[in-house]
PDB file of C-alpha atoms in Angstrom:
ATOM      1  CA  UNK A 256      64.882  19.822   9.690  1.00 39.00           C
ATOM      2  CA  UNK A 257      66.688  20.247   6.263  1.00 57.00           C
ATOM      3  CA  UNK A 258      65.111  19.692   3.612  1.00 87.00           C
ATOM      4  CA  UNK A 259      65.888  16.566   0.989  1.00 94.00           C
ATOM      5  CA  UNK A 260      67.382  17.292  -2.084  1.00 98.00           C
ATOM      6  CA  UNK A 261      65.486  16.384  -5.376  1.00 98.00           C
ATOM      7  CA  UNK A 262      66.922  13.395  -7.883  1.00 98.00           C
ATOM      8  CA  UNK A 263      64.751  12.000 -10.456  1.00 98.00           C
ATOM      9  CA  UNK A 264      66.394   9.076 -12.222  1.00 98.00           C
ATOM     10  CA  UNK A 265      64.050   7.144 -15.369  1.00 98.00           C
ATOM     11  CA  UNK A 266      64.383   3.393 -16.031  1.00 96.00           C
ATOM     12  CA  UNK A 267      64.147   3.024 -12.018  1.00 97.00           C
ATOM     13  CA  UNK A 268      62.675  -0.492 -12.672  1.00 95.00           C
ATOM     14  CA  UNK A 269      65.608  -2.605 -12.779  1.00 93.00           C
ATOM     15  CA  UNK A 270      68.915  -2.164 -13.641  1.00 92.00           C
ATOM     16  CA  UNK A 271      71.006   0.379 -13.163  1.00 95.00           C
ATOM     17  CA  UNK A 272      68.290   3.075 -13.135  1.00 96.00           C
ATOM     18  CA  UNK A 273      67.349   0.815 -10.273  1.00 97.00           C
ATOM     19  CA  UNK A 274      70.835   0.911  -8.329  1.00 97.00           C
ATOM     20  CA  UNK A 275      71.448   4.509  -8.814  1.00 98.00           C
ATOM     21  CA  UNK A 276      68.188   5.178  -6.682  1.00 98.00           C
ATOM     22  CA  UNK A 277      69.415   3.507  -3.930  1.00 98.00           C
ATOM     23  CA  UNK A 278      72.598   5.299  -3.859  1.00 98.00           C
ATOM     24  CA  UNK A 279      71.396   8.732  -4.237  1.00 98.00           C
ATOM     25  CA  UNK A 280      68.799   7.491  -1.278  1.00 98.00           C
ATOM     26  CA  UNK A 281      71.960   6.372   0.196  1.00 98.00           C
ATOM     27  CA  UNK A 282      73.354  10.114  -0.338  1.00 98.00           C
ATOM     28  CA  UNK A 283      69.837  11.736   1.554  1.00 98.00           C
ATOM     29  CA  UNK A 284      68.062  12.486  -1.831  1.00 98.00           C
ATOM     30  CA  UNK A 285      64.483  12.587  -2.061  1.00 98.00           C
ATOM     31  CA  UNK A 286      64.213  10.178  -4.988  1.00 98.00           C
ATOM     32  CA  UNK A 287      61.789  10.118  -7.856  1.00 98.00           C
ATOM     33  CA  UNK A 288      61.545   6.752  -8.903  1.00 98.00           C
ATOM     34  CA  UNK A 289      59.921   6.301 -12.736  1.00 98.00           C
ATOM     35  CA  UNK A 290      59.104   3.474 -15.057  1.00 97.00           C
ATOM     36  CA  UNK A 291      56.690   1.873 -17.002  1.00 96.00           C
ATOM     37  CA  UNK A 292      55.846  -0.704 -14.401  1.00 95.00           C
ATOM     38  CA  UNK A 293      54.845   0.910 -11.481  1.00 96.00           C
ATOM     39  CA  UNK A 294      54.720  -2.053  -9.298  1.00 96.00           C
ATOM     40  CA  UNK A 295      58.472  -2.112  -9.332  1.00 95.00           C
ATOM     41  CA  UNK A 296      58.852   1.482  -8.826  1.00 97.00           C
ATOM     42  CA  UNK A 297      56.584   1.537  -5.721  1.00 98.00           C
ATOM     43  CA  UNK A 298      58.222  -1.531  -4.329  1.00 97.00           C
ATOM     44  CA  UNK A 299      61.678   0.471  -4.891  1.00 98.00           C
ATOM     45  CA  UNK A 300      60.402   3.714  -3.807  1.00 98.00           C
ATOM     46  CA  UNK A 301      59.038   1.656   0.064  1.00 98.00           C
ATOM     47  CA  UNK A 302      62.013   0.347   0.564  1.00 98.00           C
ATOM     48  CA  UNK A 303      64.234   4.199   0.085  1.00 98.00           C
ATOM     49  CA  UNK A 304      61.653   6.152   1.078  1.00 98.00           C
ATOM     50  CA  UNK A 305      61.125   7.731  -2.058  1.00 98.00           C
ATOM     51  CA  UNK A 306      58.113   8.754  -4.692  1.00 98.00           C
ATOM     52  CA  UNK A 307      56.904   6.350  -7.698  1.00 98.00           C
ATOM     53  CA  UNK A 308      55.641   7.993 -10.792  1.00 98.00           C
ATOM     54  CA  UNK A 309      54.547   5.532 -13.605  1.00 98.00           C
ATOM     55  CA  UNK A 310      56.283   7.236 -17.315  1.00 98.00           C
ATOM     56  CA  UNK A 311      56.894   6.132 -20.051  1.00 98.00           C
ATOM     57  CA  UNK A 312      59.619   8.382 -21.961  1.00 98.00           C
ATOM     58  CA  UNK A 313      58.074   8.037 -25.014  1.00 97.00           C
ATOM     59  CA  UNK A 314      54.597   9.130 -23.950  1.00 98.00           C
ATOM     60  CA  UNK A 315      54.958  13.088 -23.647  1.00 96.00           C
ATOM     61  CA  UNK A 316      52.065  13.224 -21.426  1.00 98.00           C
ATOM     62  CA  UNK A 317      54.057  10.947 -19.370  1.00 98.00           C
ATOM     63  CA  UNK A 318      57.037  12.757 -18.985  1.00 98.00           C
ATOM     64  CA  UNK A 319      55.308  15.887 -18.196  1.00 98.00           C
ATOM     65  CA  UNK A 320      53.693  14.538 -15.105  1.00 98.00           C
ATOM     66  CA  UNK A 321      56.630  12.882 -14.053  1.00 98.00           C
ATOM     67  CA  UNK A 322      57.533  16.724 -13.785  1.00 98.00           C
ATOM     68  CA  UNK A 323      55.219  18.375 -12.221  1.00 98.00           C
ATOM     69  CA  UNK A 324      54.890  15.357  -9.279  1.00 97.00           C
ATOM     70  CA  UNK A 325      58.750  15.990  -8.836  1.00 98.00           C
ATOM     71  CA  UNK A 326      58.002  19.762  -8.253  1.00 97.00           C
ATOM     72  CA  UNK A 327      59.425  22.986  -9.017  1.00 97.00           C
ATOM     73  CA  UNK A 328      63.369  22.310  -8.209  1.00 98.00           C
ATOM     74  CA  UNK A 329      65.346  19.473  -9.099  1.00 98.00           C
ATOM     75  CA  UNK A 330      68.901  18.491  -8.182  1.00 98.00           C
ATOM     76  CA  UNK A 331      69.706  15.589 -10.063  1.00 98.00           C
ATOM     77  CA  UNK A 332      68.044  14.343 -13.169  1.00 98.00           C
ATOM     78  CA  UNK A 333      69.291  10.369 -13.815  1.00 98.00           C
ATOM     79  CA  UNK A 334      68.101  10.483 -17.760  1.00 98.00           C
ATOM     80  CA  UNK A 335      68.688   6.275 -17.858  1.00 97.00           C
ATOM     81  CA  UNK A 336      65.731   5.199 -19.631  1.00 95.00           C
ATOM     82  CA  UNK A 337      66.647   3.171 -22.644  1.00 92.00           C
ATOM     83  CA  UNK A 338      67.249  -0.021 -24.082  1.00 90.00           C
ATOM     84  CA  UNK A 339      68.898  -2.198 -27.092  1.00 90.00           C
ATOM     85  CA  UNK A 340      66.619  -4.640 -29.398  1.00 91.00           C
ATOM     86  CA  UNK A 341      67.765  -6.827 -31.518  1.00 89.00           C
ATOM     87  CA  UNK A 342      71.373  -7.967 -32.765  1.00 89.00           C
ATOM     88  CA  UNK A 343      71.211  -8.423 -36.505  1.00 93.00           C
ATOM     89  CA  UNK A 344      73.797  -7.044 -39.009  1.00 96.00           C
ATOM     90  CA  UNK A 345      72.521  -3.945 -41.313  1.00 97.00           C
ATOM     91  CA  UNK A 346      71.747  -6.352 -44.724  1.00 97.00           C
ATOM     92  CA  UNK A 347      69.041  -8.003 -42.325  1.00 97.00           C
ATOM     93  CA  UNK A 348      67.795  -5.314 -39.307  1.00 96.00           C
ATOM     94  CA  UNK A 349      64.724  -5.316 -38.255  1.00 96.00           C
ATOM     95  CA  UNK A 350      64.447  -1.268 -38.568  1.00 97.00           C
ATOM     96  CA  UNK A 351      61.112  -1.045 -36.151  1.00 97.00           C
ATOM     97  CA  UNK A 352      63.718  -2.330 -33.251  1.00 95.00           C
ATOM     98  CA  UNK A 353      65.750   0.863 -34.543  1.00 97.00           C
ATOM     99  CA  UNK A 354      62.692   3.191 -34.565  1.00 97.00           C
ATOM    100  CA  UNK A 355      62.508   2.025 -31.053  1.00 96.00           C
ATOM    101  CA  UNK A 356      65.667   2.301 -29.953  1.00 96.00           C
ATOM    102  CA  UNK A 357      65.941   5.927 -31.350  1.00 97.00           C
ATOM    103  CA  UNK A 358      62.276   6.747 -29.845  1.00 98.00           C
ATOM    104  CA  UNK A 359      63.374   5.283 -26.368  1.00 97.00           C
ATOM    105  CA  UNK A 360      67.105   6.209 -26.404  1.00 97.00           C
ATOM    106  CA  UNK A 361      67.055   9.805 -28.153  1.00 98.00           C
ATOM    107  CA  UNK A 362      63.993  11.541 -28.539  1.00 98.00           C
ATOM    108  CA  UNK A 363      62.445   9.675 -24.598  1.00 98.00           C
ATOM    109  CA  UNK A 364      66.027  11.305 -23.405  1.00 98.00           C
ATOM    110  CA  UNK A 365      65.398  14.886 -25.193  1.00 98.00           C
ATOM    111  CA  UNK A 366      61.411  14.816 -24.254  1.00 98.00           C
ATOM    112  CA  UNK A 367      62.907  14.255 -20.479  1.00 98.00           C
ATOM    113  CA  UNK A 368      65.430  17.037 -20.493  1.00 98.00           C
ATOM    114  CA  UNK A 369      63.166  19.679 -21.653  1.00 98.00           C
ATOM    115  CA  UNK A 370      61.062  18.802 -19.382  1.00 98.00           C
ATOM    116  CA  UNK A 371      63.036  19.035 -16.205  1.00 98.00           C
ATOM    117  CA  UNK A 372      65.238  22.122 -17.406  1.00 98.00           C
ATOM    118  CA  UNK A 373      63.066  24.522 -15.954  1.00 98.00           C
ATOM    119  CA  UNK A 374      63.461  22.873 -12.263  1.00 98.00           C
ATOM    120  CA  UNK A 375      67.293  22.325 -12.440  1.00 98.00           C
ATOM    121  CA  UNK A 376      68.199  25.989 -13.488  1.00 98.00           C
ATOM    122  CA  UNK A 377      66.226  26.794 -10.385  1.00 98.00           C
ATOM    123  CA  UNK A 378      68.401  24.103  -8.516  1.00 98.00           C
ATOM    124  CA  UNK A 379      71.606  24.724  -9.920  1.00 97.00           C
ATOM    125  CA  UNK A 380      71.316  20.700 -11.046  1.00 98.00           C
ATOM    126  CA  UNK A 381      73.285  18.418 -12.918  1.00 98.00           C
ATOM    127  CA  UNK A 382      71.628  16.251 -16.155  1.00 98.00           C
ATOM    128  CA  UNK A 383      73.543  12.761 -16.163  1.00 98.00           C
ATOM    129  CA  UNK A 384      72.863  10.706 -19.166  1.00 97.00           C
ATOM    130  CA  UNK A 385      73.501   7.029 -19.275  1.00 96.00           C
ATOM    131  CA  UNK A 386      75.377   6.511 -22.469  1.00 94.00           C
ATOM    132  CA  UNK A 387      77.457   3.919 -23.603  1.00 93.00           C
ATOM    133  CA  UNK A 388      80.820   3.314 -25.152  1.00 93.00           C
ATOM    134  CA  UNK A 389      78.630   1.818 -27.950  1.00 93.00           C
ATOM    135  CA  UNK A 390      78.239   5.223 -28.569  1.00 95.00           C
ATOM    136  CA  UNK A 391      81.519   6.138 -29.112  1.00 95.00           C
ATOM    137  CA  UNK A 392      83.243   2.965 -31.106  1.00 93.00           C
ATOM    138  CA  UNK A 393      81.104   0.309 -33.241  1.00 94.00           C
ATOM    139  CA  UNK A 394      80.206  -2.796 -33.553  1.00 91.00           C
ATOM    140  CA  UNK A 395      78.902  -6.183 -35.826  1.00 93.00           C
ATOM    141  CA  UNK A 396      75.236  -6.072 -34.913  1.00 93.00           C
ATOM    142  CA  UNK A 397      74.925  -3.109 -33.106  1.00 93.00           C
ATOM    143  CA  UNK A 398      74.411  -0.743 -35.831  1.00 96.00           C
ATOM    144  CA  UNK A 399      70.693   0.432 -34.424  1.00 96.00           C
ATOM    145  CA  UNK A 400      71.987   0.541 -30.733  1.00 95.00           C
ATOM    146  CA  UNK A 401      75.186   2.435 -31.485  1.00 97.00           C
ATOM    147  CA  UNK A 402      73.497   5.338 -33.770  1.00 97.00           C
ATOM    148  CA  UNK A 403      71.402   5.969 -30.860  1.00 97.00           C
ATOM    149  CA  UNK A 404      73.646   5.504 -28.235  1.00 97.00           C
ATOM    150  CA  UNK A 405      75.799   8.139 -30.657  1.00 97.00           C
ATOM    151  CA  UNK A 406      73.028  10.678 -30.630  1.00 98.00           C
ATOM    152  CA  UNK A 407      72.772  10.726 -27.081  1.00 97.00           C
ATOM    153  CA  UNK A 408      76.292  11.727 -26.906  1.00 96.00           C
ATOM    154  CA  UNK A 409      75.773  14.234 -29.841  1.00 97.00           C
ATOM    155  CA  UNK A 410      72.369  15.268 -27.646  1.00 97.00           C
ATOM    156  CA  UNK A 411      74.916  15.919 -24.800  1.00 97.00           C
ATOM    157  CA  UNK A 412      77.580  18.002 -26.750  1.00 96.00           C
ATOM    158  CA  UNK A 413      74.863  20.552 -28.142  1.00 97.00           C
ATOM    159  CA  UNK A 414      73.080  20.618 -24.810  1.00 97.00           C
ATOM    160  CA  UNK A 415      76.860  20.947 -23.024  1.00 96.00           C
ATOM    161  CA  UNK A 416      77.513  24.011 -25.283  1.00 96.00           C
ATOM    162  CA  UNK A 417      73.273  25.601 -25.235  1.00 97.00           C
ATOM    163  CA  UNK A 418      73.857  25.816 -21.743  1.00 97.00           C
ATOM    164  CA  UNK A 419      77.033  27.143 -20.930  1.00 94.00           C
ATOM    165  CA  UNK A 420      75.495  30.662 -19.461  1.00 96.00           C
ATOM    166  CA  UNK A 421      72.964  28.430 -17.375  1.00 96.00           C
ATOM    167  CA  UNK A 422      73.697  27.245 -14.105  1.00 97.00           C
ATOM    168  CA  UNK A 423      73.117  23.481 -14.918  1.00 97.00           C
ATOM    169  CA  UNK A 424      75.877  21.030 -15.291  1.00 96.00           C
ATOM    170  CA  UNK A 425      75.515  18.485 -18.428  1.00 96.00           C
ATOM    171  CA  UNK A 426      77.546  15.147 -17.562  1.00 96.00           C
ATOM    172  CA  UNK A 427      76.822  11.506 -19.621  1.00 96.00           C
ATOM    173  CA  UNK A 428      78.584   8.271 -18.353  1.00 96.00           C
ATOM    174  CA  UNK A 429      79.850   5.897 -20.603  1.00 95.00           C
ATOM    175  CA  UNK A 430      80.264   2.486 -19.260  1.00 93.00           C
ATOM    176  CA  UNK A 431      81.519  -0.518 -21.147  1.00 87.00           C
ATOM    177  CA  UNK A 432      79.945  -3.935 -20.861  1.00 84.00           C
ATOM    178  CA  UNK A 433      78.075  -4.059 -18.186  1.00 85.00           C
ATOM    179  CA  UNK A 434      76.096  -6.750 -16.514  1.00 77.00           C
ATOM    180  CA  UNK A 435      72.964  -5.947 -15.549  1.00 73.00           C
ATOM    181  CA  UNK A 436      69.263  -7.462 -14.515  1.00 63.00           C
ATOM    182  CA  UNK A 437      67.604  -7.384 -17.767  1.00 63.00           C
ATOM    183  CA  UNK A 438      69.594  -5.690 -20.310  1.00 63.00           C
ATOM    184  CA  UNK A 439      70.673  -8.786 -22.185  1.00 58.00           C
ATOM    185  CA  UNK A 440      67.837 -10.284 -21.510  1.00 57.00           C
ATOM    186  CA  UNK A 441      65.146  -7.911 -23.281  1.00 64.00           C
ATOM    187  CA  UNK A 442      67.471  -7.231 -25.925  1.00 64.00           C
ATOM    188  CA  UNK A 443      67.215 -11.096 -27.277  1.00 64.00           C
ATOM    189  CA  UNK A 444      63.453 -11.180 -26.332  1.00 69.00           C
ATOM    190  CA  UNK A 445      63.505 -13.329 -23.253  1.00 67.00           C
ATOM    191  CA  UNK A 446      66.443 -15.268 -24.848  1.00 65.00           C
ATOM    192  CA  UNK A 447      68.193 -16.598 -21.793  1.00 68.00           C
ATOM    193  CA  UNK A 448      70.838 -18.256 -23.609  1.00 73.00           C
ATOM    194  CA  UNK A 449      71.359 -15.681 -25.730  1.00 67.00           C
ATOM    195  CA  UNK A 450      71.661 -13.288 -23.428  1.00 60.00           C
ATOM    196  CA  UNK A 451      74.108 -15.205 -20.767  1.00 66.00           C
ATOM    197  CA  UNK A 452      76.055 -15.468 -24.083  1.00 66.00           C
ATOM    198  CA  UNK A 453      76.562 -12.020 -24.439  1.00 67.00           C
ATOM    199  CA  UNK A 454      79.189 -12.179 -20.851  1.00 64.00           C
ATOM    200  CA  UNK A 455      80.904 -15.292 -21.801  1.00 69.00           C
ATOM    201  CA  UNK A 456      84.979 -14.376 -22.434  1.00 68.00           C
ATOM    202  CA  UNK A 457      84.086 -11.223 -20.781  1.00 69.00           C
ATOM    203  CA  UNK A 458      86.646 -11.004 -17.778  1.00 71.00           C
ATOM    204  CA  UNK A 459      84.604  -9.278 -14.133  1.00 71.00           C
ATOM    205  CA  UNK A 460      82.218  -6.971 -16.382  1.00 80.00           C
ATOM    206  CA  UNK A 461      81.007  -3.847 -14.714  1.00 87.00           C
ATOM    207  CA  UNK A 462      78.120  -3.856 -12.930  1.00 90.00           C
ATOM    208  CA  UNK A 463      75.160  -1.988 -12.029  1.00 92.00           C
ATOM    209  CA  UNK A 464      76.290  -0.719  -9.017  1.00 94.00           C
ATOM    210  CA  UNK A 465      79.546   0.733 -10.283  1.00 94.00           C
ATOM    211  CA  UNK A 466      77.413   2.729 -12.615  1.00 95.00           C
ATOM    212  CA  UNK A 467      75.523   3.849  -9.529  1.00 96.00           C
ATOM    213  CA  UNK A 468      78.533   4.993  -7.727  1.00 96.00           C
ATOM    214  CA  UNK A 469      79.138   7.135 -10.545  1.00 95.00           C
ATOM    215  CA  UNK A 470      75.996   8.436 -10.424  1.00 97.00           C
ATOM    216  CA  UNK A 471      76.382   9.129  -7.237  1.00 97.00           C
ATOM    217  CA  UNK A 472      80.239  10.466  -7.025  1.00 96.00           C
ATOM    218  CA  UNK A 473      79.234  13.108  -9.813  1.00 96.00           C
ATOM    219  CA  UNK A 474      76.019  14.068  -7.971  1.00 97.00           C
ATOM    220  CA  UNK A 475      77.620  14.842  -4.802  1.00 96.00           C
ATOM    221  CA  UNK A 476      80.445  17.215  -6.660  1.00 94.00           C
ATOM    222  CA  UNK A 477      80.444  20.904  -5.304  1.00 91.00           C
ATOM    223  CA  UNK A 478      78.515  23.174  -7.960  1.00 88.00           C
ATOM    224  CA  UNK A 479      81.665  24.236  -9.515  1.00 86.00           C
ATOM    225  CA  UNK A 480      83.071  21.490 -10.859  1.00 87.00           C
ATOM    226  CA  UNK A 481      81.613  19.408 -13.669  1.00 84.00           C
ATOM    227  CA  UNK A 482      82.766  16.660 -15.555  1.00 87.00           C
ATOM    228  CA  UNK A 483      81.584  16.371 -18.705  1.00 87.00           C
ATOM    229  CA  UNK A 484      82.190  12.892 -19.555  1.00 88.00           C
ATOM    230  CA  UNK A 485      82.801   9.744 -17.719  1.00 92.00           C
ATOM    231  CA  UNK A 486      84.128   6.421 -19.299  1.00 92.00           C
ATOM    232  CA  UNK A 487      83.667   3.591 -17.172  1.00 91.00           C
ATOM    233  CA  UNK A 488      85.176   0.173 -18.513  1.00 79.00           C
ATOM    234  CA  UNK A 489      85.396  -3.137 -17.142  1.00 73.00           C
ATOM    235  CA  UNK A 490      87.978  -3.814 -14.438  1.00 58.00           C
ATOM    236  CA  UNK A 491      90.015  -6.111 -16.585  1.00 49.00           C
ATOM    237  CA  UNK A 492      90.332  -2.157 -18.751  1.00 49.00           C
ATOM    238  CA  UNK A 493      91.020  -0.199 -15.795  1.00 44.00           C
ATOM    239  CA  UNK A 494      93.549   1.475 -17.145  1.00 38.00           C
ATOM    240  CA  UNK A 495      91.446   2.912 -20.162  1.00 41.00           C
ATOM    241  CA  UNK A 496      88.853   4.408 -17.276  1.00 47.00           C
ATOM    242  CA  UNK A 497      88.839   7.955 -18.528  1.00 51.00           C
ATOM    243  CA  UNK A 498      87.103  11.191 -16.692  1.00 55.00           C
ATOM    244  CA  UNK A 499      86.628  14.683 -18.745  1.00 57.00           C
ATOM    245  CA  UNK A 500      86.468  17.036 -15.587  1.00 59.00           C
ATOM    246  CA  UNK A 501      85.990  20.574 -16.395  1.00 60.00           C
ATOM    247  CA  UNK A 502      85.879  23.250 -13.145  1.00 52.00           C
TER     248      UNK A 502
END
């Protein structure tokens, strides 16, 4: 019998860390399914066969088990932890929601990546980050989110460019609005209206499983080709959907 490949993918609670576990289950992976709550993440990892490892990103201790109970080779690490607080303009922030986006979003992201290195040299694996295009353009009242969501994609570049002798691939997706479980929904603290506000105007927004699809397509690539970036918009944008493919 063949062995399963390895994928670890963080956030797996809900969400899109939550869809891409299917689909890589979908794909024959082994999954490694870790979040904060780990009643969600065992309920996920019964129903795809798959392992549940409580972590928290920003907990070091955390991120090192979630290592070592995903073992010594890995072939896809799913770096999606993250999340967006608050929507106030810069004069009136509430700058702990920013120290938490940067501790989730950035340093949660690096902590996990050093981590796993190690495992996906061995496996010849591929990092995907889930970015956003937040991270590339701006906008009112998403100062906080969008600097982080910029420093994973400046995160990404250095790590693209540290690594080019190593035989791991370094890809980040970068999906436009996309509606999902709870994104909204934590981000305006429970808010409902606020948060069914954020979709209104919004023509078909992406969803969580198109991210997962990409998380899957660039998974299942042949070790030779890479792409670096992916920019997935809504389908309304089609025609801006942009792929940075590298071989």
């Amino acid at each position: 019998m063949t062995e399963r490949k390895v994928a670890v993918v963080t956030g797996a609670s809900s969400g899109i860390g939550r869809a891409s576990a299917r689909a890589l289950a979908a794909k024959g992976y082994d999954v490694v399914c870790a979040a904060r709550r780990l009643d969600r993440v065992e309920e996920l990892a019964r129903e795809i066969d798959g392992r549940a490892v409580q972590c928290d990103v920003t907990n070091v201790d955390d991120v090192k088990n979630l290592a070592a109970q995903a073992g010594s080779r890995v072939d896809v690490l799913v770096a999606n932890a993250g999340g967006a607080f608050g929507a106030e303009p810069v004069a009136t922030a509430n700058l702990d929601d920013w120290r938490r986006m940067y501790d989730v979003n950035v340093i949660g992201t690096a902590a996990t990546i050093q981590a796993f290195l190690p495992a996906l040299e061995a496996a010849h694996g591929v990092i995907i980050t889930i970015g956003s295009t937040a991270g590339i353009v701006s906008y009112e009242g998403g100062a906080g989110y969008c600097g982080s969501k910029h420093a994973v994609r400046a995160l990404m570049g250095a790590l693209r460019l540290e690594l080019f002798d190593k035989p791991v691939r370094v890809c980040e997706i970068d999906p436009g609005m996309v509606k999902s479980d709870e994104f909204a929904l934590v981000r305006f603290g429970g808010d409902a209206e606020k948060a069914a506000a954020v979709y209104q105007g919004v023509e078909a927004p992406l969803t969580q499983d198109d991210i997962a699809d990409a998380v899957a397509y660039i998974a299942e690539l042949p070790e030779h080709v890479n792409i670096d970036q992916m920019v997935v918009r809504p389908r309304a944008q089609a025609a801006q959907h942009k792929v940075h493919r590298t071989s």
